PDB file of C-alpha atoms and ligand atoms in Angstrom:
ATOM      1  CA  MET A  81      17.333 -27.030   9.252  1.00  0.00           C
ATOM      2  CA  ASN A  82      19.710 -28.187   6.543  1.00  0.00           C
ATOM      3  CA  PHE A  83      22.839 -26.262   5.512  1.00  0.00           C
ATOM      4  CA  LEU A  84      21.075 -24.128   2.885  1.00  0.00           C
ATOM      5  CA  GLU A  85      18.107 -23.291   5.100  1.00  0.00           C
ATOM      6  CA  GLU A  86      20.534 -22.207   7.821  1.00  0.00           C
ATOM      7  CA  ARG A  87      22.376 -19.962   5.395  1.00  0.00           C
ATOM      8  CA  ILE A  88      19.158 -18.404   4.076  1.00  0.00           C
ATOM      9  CA  SER A  89      18.038 -17.708   7.664  1.00  0.00           C
ATOM     10  CA  LYS A  90      21.364 -16.074   8.427  1.00  0.00           C
ATOM     11  CA  ASP A  91      22.075 -14.092   5.237  1.00  0.00           C
ATOM     12  CA  GLY A  92      18.915 -14.004   3.098  1.00  0.00           C
ATOM     13  CA  LEU A  93      16.975 -10.747   2.810  1.00  0.00           C
ATOM     14  CA  VAL A  94      13.227 -10.705   2.293  1.00  0.00           C
ATOM     15  CA  LYS A  95      12.081  -8.013  -0.139  1.00  0.00           C
ATOM     16  CA  GLU A  96       8.612  -6.770  -0.922  1.00  0.00           C
ATOM     17  CA  GLY A  97       6.957  -8.554  -3.836  1.00  0.00           C
ATOM     18  CA  ASN A  98       7.823 -12.107  -2.726  1.00  0.00           C
ATOM     19  CA  VAL A  99      11.487 -11.779  -3.606  1.00  0.00           C
ATOM     20  CA  LEU A 100      14.169 -13.405  -1.471  1.00  0.00           C
ATOM     21  CA  LYS A 101      17.598 -11.898  -1.976  1.00  0.00           C
ATOM     22  CA  VAL A 102      20.491 -14.295  -1.595  1.00  0.00           C
ATOM     23  CA  ASP A 103      23.015 -12.227  -3.466  1.00  0.00           C
ATOM     24  CA  SER A 104      25.607 -12.245  -0.684  1.00  0.00           C
ATOM     25  CA  PHE A 105      26.193 -15.997  -1.086  1.00  0.00           C
ATOM     26  CA  LEU A 106      24.364 -17.501  -4.073  1.00  0.00           C
ATOM     27  CA  ASN A 107      23.736 -15.321  -7.071  1.00  0.00           C
ATOM     28  CA  HIS A 108      25.927 -12.224  -7.042  1.00  0.00           C
ATOM     29  CA  GLN A 109      28.749 -12.812  -4.571  1.00  0.00           C
ATOM     30  CA  MET A 110      29.087 -16.596  -4.440  1.00  0.00           C
ATOM     31  CA  ASP A 111      30.195 -18.772  -1.558  1.00  0.00           C
ATOM     32  CA  VAL A 112      32.031 -21.407  -3.561  1.00  0.00           C
ATOM     33  CA  ALA A 113      32.223 -23.856  -0.660  1.00  0.00           C
ATOM     34  CA  LEU A 114      28.438 -23.634  -0.305  1.00  0.00           C
ATOM     35  CA  LEU A 115      28.081 -24.203  -4.067  1.00  0.00           C
ATOM     36  CA  ASP A 116      30.234 -27.333  -3.759  1.00  0.00           C
ATOM     37  CA  GLN A 117      27.989 -28.535  -0.956  1.00  0.00           C
ATOM     38  CA  ILE A 118      24.905 -27.911  -3.122  1.00  0.00           C
ATOM     39  CA  GLY A 119      26.515 -29.864  -5.975  1.00  0.00           C
ATOM     40  CA  GLU A 120      27.260 -32.783  -3.659  1.00  0.00           C
ATOM     41  CA  GLU A 121      23.757 -32.784  -2.207  1.00  0.00           C
ATOM     42  CA  PHE A 122      22.132 -32.934  -5.652  1.00  0.00           C
ATOM     43  CA  TYR A 123      24.563 -35.704  -6.591  1.00  0.00           C
ATOM     44  CA  ARG A 124      23.482 -37.661  -3.514  1.00  0.00           C
ATOM     45  CA  ARG A 125      19.819 -37.228  -4.427  1.00  0.00           C
ATOM     46  CA  PHE A 126      20.118 -38.088  -8.145  1.00  0.00           C
ATOM     47  CA  LYS A 127      23.161 -40.373  -8.344  1.00  0.00           C
ATOM     48  CA  ASP A 128      21.078 -43.432  -9.249  1.00  0.00           C
ATOM     49  CA  LYS A 129      19.916 -41.774 -12.475  1.00  0.00           C
ATOM     50  CA  PRO A 130      21.951 -42.124 -15.677  1.00  0.00           C
ATOM     51  CA  ILE A 131      22.538 -38.373 -16.088  1.00  0.00           C
ATOM     52  CA  THR A 132      24.466 -37.351 -19.234  1.00  0.00           C
ATOM     53  CA  LYS A 133      23.953 -33.544 -19.137  1.00  0.00           C
ATOM     54  CA  VAL A 134      23.098 -30.875 -16.599  1.00  0.00           C
ATOM     55  CA  LEU A 135      20.956 -28.057 -18.011  1.00  0.00           C
ATOM     56  CA  THR A 136      20.243 -24.625 -16.549  1.00  0.00           C
ATOM     57  CA  ILE A 137      19.383 -21.086 -17.642  1.00  0.00           C
ATOM     58  CA  GLU A 138      21.609 -18.025 -17.543  1.00  0.00           C
ATOM     59  CA  ALA A 139      22.651 -16.286 -15.469  1.00  0.00           C
ATOM     60  CA  SER A 140      22.135 -17.331 -11.886  1.00  0.00           C
ATOM     61  CA  GLY A 141      21.688 -21.062 -12.497  1.00  0.00           C
ATOM     62  CA  ILE A 142      25.141 -21.396 -14.008  1.00  0.00           C
ATOM     63  CA  ALA A 143      27.246 -21.684 -10.860  1.00  0.00           C
ATOM     64  CA  ILE A 144      24.946 -24.258  -9.281  1.00  0.00           C
ATOM     65  CA  ALA A 145      24.760 -26.284 -12.484  1.00  0.00           C
ATOM     66  CA  TYR A 146      28.545 -26.217 -12.735  1.00  0.00           C
ATOM     67  CA  ALA A 147      28.876 -27.604  -9.213  1.00  0.00           C
ATOM     68  CA  VAL A 148      26.352 -30.359  -9.960  1.00  0.00           C
ATOM     69  CA  ALA A 149      27.881 -31.283 -13.332  1.00  0.00           C
ATOM     70  CA  ARG A 150      31.294 -31.525 -11.720  1.00  0.00           C
ATOM     71  CA  CYS A 151      29.993 -34.153  -9.266  1.00  0.00           C
ATOM     72  CA  PHE A 152      28.379 -36.174 -12.066  1.00  0.00           C
ATOM     73  CA  GLY A 153      31.387 -35.767 -14.380  1.00  0.00           C
ATOM     74  CA  VAL A 154      29.163 -34.658 -17.275  1.00  0.00           C
ATOM     75  CA  PRO A 155      28.910 -31.470 -19.367  1.00  0.00           C
ATOM     76  CA  MET A 156      26.798 -28.547 -18.228  1.00  0.00           C
ATOM     77  CA  ILE A 157      24.724 -26.536 -20.701  1.00  0.00           C
ATOM     78  CA  PHE A 158      23.085 -23.200 -19.988  1.00  0.00           C
ATOM     79  CA  ALA A 159      20.207 -21.886 -22.057  1.00  0.00           C
ATOM     80  CA  LYS A 160      21.213 -18.459 -23.326  1.00  0.00           C
ATOM     81  CA  LYS A 161      19.006 -15.428 -23.509  1.00  0.00           C
ATOM     82  CA  ALA A 162      18.776 -14.765 -27.249  1.00  0.00           C
ATOM     83  CA  LYS A 163      19.694 -11.259 -28.339  1.00  0.00           C
ATOM     84  CA  SER A 164      18.457 -11.566 -31.897  1.00  0.00           C
ATOM     85  CA  ILE A 165      14.940 -12.363 -33.026  1.00  0.00           C
ATOM     86  CA  ASN A 166      16.371 -14.109 -36.065  1.00  0.00           C
ATOM     87  CA  ILE A 167      17.034 -17.516 -34.577  1.00  0.00           C
ATOM     88  CA  ASP A 168      18.180 -20.048 -37.134  1.00  0.00           C
ATOM     89  CA  GLY A 169      17.083 -23.676 -37.251  1.00  0.00           C
ATOM     90  CA  ASP A 170      20.123 -24.885 -35.352  1.00  0.00           C
ATOM     91  CA  MET A 171      18.652 -23.873 -32.021  1.00  0.00           C
ATOM     92  CA  TYR A 172      16.001 -25.154 -29.664  1.00  0.00           C
ATOM     93  CA  THR A 173      14.082 -22.147 -28.355  1.00  0.00           C
ATOM     94  CA  ALA A 174      11.617 -21.389 -25.562  1.00  0.00           C
ATOM     95  CA  GLU A 175       9.899 -18.253 -24.333  1.00  0.00           C
ATOM     96  CA  VAL A 176      10.513 -17.575 -20.626  1.00  0.00           C
ATOM     97  CA  GLU A 177       8.927 -14.870 -18.523  1.00  0.00           C
ATOM     98  CA  SER A 178      11.277 -13.572 -15.856  1.00  0.00           C
ATOM     99  CA  PHE A 179       9.816 -13.527 -12.360  1.00  0.00           C
ATOM    100  CA  THR A 180      12.287 -10.948 -11.082  1.00  0.00           C
ATOM    101  CA  HIS A 181      12.431  -8.661 -14.138  1.00  0.00           C
ATOM    102  CA  LYS A 182       8.851  -9.161 -15.389  1.00  0.00           C
ATOM    103  CA  ASN A 183       9.980  -9.293 -19.014  1.00  0.00           C
ATOM    104  CA  LYS A 184       9.959 -12.102 -21.572  1.00  0.00           C
ATOM    105  CA  ASN A 185      13.116 -13.618 -22.961  1.00  0.00           C
ATOM    106  CA  LYS A 186      13.633 -16.079 -25.733  1.00  0.00           C
ATOM    107  CA  VAL A 187      16.168 -18.645 -24.564  1.00  0.00           C
ATOM    108  CA  ILE A 188      18.146 -20.894 -26.856  1.00  0.00           C
ATOM    109  CA  VAL A 189      20.203 -24.073 -26.745  1.00  0.00           C
ATOM    110  CA  SER A 190      22.203 -25.186 -29.756  1.00  0.00           C
ATOM    111  CA  LYS A 191      21.017 -28.458 -31.276  1.00  0.00           C
ATOM    112  CA  LYS A 192      24.672 -29.550 -31.228  1.00  0.00           C
ATOM    113  CA  PHE A 193      24.590 -29.993 -27.472  1.00  0.00           C
ATOM    114  CA  LEU A 194      21.371 -31.902 -26.761  1.00  0.00           C
ATOM    115  CA  SER A 195      20.239 -35.079 -28.489  1.00  0.00           C
ATOM    116  CA  SER A 196      17.660 -37.821 -28.044  1.00  0.00           C
ATOM    117  CA  ASP A 197      20.253 -39.951 -26.216  1.00  0.00           C
ATOM    118  CA  ASP A 198      20.634 -37.412 -23.431  1.00  0.00           C
ATOM    119  CA  ARG A 199      19.312 -37.979 -19.896  1.00  0.00           C
ATOM    120  CA  VAL A 200      19.054 -34.517 -18.448  1.00  0.00           C
ATOM    121  CA  LEU A 201      19.157 -33.148 -14.911  1.00  0.00           C
ATOM    122  CA  ILE A 202      17.670 -29.635 -14.955  1.00  0.00           C
ATOM    123  CA  VAL A 203      18.976 -27.297 -12.247  1.00  0.00           C
ATOM    124  CA  ASP A 204      18.162 -23.727 -11.189  1.00  0.00           C
ATOM    125  CA  ASP A 205      18.633 -21.414  -8.235  1.00  0.00           C
ATOM    126  CA  PHE A 206      14.961 -20.526  -7.610  1.00  0.00           C
ATOM    127  CA  LEU A 207      11.559 -21.942  -8.400  1.00  0.00           C
ATOM    128  CA  ALA A 208       8.703 -19.445  -8.215  1.00  0.00           C
ATOM    129  CA  ASN A 209       5.958 -19.809 -10.826  1.00  0.00           C
ATOM    130  CA  GLY A 210       7.855 -22.344 -12.881  1.00  0.00           C
ATOM    131  CA  CYS A 211       8.295 -20.409 -16.148  1.00  0.00           C
ATOM    132  CA  ALA A 212      12.048 -20.946 -16.288  1.00  0.00           C
ATOM    133  CA  LEU A 213      11.627 -24.675 -15.657  1.00  0.00           C
ATOM    134  CA  GLN A 214       8.842 -25.026 -18.222  1.00  0.00           C
ATOM    135  CA  GLY A 215      11.168 -23.469 -20.808  1.00  0.00           C
ATOM    136  CA  LEU A 216      14.014 -25.851 -19.937  1.00  0.00           C
ATOM    137  CA  ILE A 217      11.666 -28.845 -19.971  1.00  0.00           C
ATOM    138  CA  SER A 218      10.294 -27.887 -23.387  1.00  0.00           C
ATOM    139  CA  ILE A 219      13.810 -27.490 -24.813  1.00  0.00           C
ATOM    140  CA  THR A 220      14.815 -30.907 -23.436  1.00  0.00           C
ATOM    141  CA  GLU A 221      11.716 -32.553 -24.842  1.00  0.00           C
ATOM    142  CA  ALA A 222      12.090 -30.801 -28.222  1.00  0.00           C
ATOM    143  CA  ALA A 223      15.487 -32.504 -28.432  1.00  0.00           C
ATOM    144  CA  GLY A 224      13.834 -35.876 -27.751  1.00  0.00           C
ATOM    145  CA  ALA A 225      15.969 -36.111 -24.592  1.00  0.00           C
ATOM    146  CA  THR A 226      14.667 -37.347 -21.226  1.00  0.00           C
ATOM    147  CA  VAL A 227      14.168 -35.185 -18.140  1.00  0.00           C
ATOM    148  CA  GLU A 228      15.565 -37.480 -15.438  1.00  0.00           C
ATOM    149  CA  GLY A 229      15.103 -34.993 -12.652  1.00  0.00           C
ATOM    150  CA  ILE A 230      14.967 -31.372 -11.566  1.00  0.00           C
ATOM    151  CA  GLY A 231      17.083 -29.887  -8.785  1.00  0.00           C
ATOM    152  CA  ILE A 232      16.219 -26.503  -7.299  1.00  0.00           C
ATOM    153  CA  ALA A 233      18.194 -24.730  -4.599  1.00  0.00           C
ATOM    154  CA  ILE A 234      15.339 -22.583  -3.250  1.00  0.00           C
ATOM    155  CA  GLU A 235      11.682 -23.263  -3.985  1.00  0.00           C
ATOM    156  CA  LYS A 236       9.135 -20.691  -2.895  1.00  0.00           C
ATOM    157  CA  GLY A 237       6.453 -23.128  -1.829  1.00  0.00           C
ATOM    158  CA  PHE A 238       3.780 -20.454  -1.612  1.00  0.00           C
ATOM    159  CA  GLN A 239       3.993 -19.885  -5.377  1.00  0.00           C
ATOM    160  CA  PHE A 240       2.516 -22.439  -7.748  1.00  0.00           C
ATOM    161  CA  GLY A 241       5.556 -23.599  -9.765  1.00  0.00           C
ATOM    162  CA  GLY A 242       6.519 -26.530  -7.534  1.00  0.00           C
ATOM    163  CA  ARG A 243       3.017 -27.947  -7.388  1.00  0.00           C
ATOM    164  CA  SER A 244       2.475 -27.739 -11.137  1.00  0.00           C
ATOM    165  CA  ILE A 245       5.858 -29.318 -11.984  1.00  0.00           C
ATOM    166  CA  ARG A 246       5.257 -32.191  -9.510  1.00  0.00           C
ATOM    167  CA  ASN A 247       1.726 -32.658 -10.865  1.00  0.00           C
ATOM    168  CA  LEU A 248       3.238 -33.165 -14.307  1.00  0.00           C
ATOM    169  CA  GLY A 249       5.082 -36.151 -12.832  1.00  0.00           C
ATOM    170  CA  TYR A 250       8.644 -34.831 -12.803  1.00  0.00           C
ATOM    171  CA  HIS A 251      11.033 -35.832 -10.027  1.00  0.00           C
ATOM    172  CA  LEU A 252      11.666 -32.445  -8.426  1.00  0.00           C
ATOM    173  CA  GLU A 253      13.997 -32.026  -5.460  1.00  0.00           C
ATOM    174  CA  SER A 254      14.348 -28.654  -3.739  1.00  0.00           C
ATOM    175  CA  LEU A 255      17.013 -28.173  -1.085  1.00  0.00           C
ATOM    176  CA  ALA A 256      15.034 -25.470   0.735  1.00  0.00           C
ATOM    177  CA  ILE A 257      11.303 -24.909   0.397  1.00  0.00           C
ATOM    178  CA  VAL A 258      10.189 -21.546   1.747  1.00  0.00           C
ATOM    179  CA  GLU A 259       6.702 -21.893   3.185  1.00  0.00           C
ATOM    180  CA  SER A 260       6.293 -18.219   3.988  1.00  0.00           C
ATOM    181  CA  MET A 261       8.392 -15.114   4.393  1.00  0.00           C
ATOM    182  CA  ASP A 262       7.804 -11.666   5.770  1.00  0.00           C
ATOM    183  CA  ALA A 263       9.612  -8.521   4.697  1.00  0.00           C
ATOM    184  CA  ALA A 264       8.529  -6.553   7.774  1.00  0.00           C
ATOM    185  CA  THR A 265      10.005  -8.985  10.308  1.00  0.00           C
ATOM    186  CA  GLN A 266      12.639 -10.537   8.001  1.00  0.00           C
ATOM    187  CA  THR A 267      11.459 -14.025   8.930  1.00  0.00           C
ATOM    188  CA  VAL A 268      11.610 -17.029   6.623  1.00  0.00           C
ATOM    189  CA  ARG A 269       9.734 -20.229   7.470  1.00  0.00           C
ATOM    190  CA  PHE A 270      10.670 -23.514   5.769  1.00  0.00           C
ATOM    191  CA  ARG A 271       8.544 -26.549   4.911  1.00  0.00           C
ATOM    192  CA  GLU A 272       9.317 -29.486   7.174  1.00  0.00           C
ATOM    193  CA  PRO A 273      10.830 -32.444   5.304  1.00  0.00           C
TER     194      PRO A 273
HETATM  195  P1  5GP B1091       9.958 -18.812 -12.160  1.00  0.00           P
HETATM  196  O1  5GP B1091      10.303 -18.908 -13.613  1.00  0.00           O
HETATM  197  O2  5GP B1091       9.872 -20.138 -11.469  1.00  0.00           O
HETATM  198  O3  5GP B1091       8.738 -17.949 -11.910  1.00  0.00           O
HETATM  199  O4  5GP B1091      11.148 -18.014 -11.474  1.00  0.00           O
HETATM  200  C1  5GP B1091      12.416 -18.605 -11.428  1.00  0.00           C
HETATM  201  C2  5GP B1091      13.485 -17.650 -11.868  1.00  0.00           C
HETATM  202  O5  5GP B1091      13.251 -16.328 -11.370  1.00  0.00           O
HETATM  203  C3  5GP B1091      14.824 -18.127 -11.333  1.00  0.00           C
HETATM  204  O6  5GP B1091      15.649 -18.450 -12.428  1.00  0.00           O
HETATM  205  C4  5GP B1091      15.368 -16.942 -10.539  1.00  0.00           C
HETATM  206  O7  5GP B1091      16.493 -16.424 -11.202  1.00  0.00           O
HETATM  207  C5  5GP B1091      14.274 -15.907 -10.481  1.00  0.00           C
HETATM  208  N1  5GP B1091      13.635 -15.791  -9.148  1.00  0.00           N
HETATM  209  C6  5GP B1091      12.361 -16.147  -8.824  1.00  0.00           C
HETATM  210  N2  5GP B1091      12.083 -15.831  -7.563  1.00  0.00           N
HETATM  211  C7  5GP B1091      13.188 -15.279  -7.047  1.00  0.00           C
HETATM  212  C8  5GP B1091      13.514 -14.741  -5.747  1.00  0.00           C
HETATM  213  O8  5GP B1091      12.707 -14.697  -4.794  1.00  0.00           O
HETATM  214  N3  5GP B1091      14.766 -14.268  -5.588  1.00  0.00           N
HETATM  215  C9  5GP B1091      15.687 -14.276  -6.591  1.00  0.00           C
HETATM  216  N4  5GP B1091      16.906 -13.803  -6.306  1.00  0.00           N
HETATM  217  N5  5GP B1091      15.423 -14.768  -7.826  1.00  0.00           N
HETATM  218  C10 5GP B1091      14.186 -15.259  -8.051  1.00  0.00           C
END
């Protein structure tokens, strides 16, 4: 098991409805040393790519994306959940359905911060059905920028997001891929590398 798989086994909580709670170390209370380690691991996996921006979605991707961007020495952008329906033409927008909240959000990135010269590393905490990633990919491509890679902390391999993103040809790296999990026994099984 790698460092993240070990931490999930120790402190993750399996909830009904295919939800893994990691809020004691990743997305509510944050273990900043673990986040640094995640940043370094994504740097190791993508350092040969000419990354100019790291892109994520608010809220829980932000800390991971910060750690990654710090290693690459590039800016980090997070797509914001738009409060207003009147979005002006200065924004790239995408519709994203939330896996955990079951609602739809419009997310926006200002055109000021992404351009056709950018080589983007997309980062998020979880990959389930892939809606969040599809939104970030469509924003990147609307800007004419290149998706150089996608880094996910925890992929739930039993949901279809990972397969569909890989089938589209993107270079997707997940630090932990959960093969199965069981709320009754609190067991989490990981995909072998
Ligand atoms: P997707 O868009 O791939 O269906 O879901 C990804 C998003 O939903 C992530 O940004 C993450 O915030 C949230 N998410 C999906 N599955 C889980 C989960 O099992 N646990 C937690 N904490 N968040 C999840």
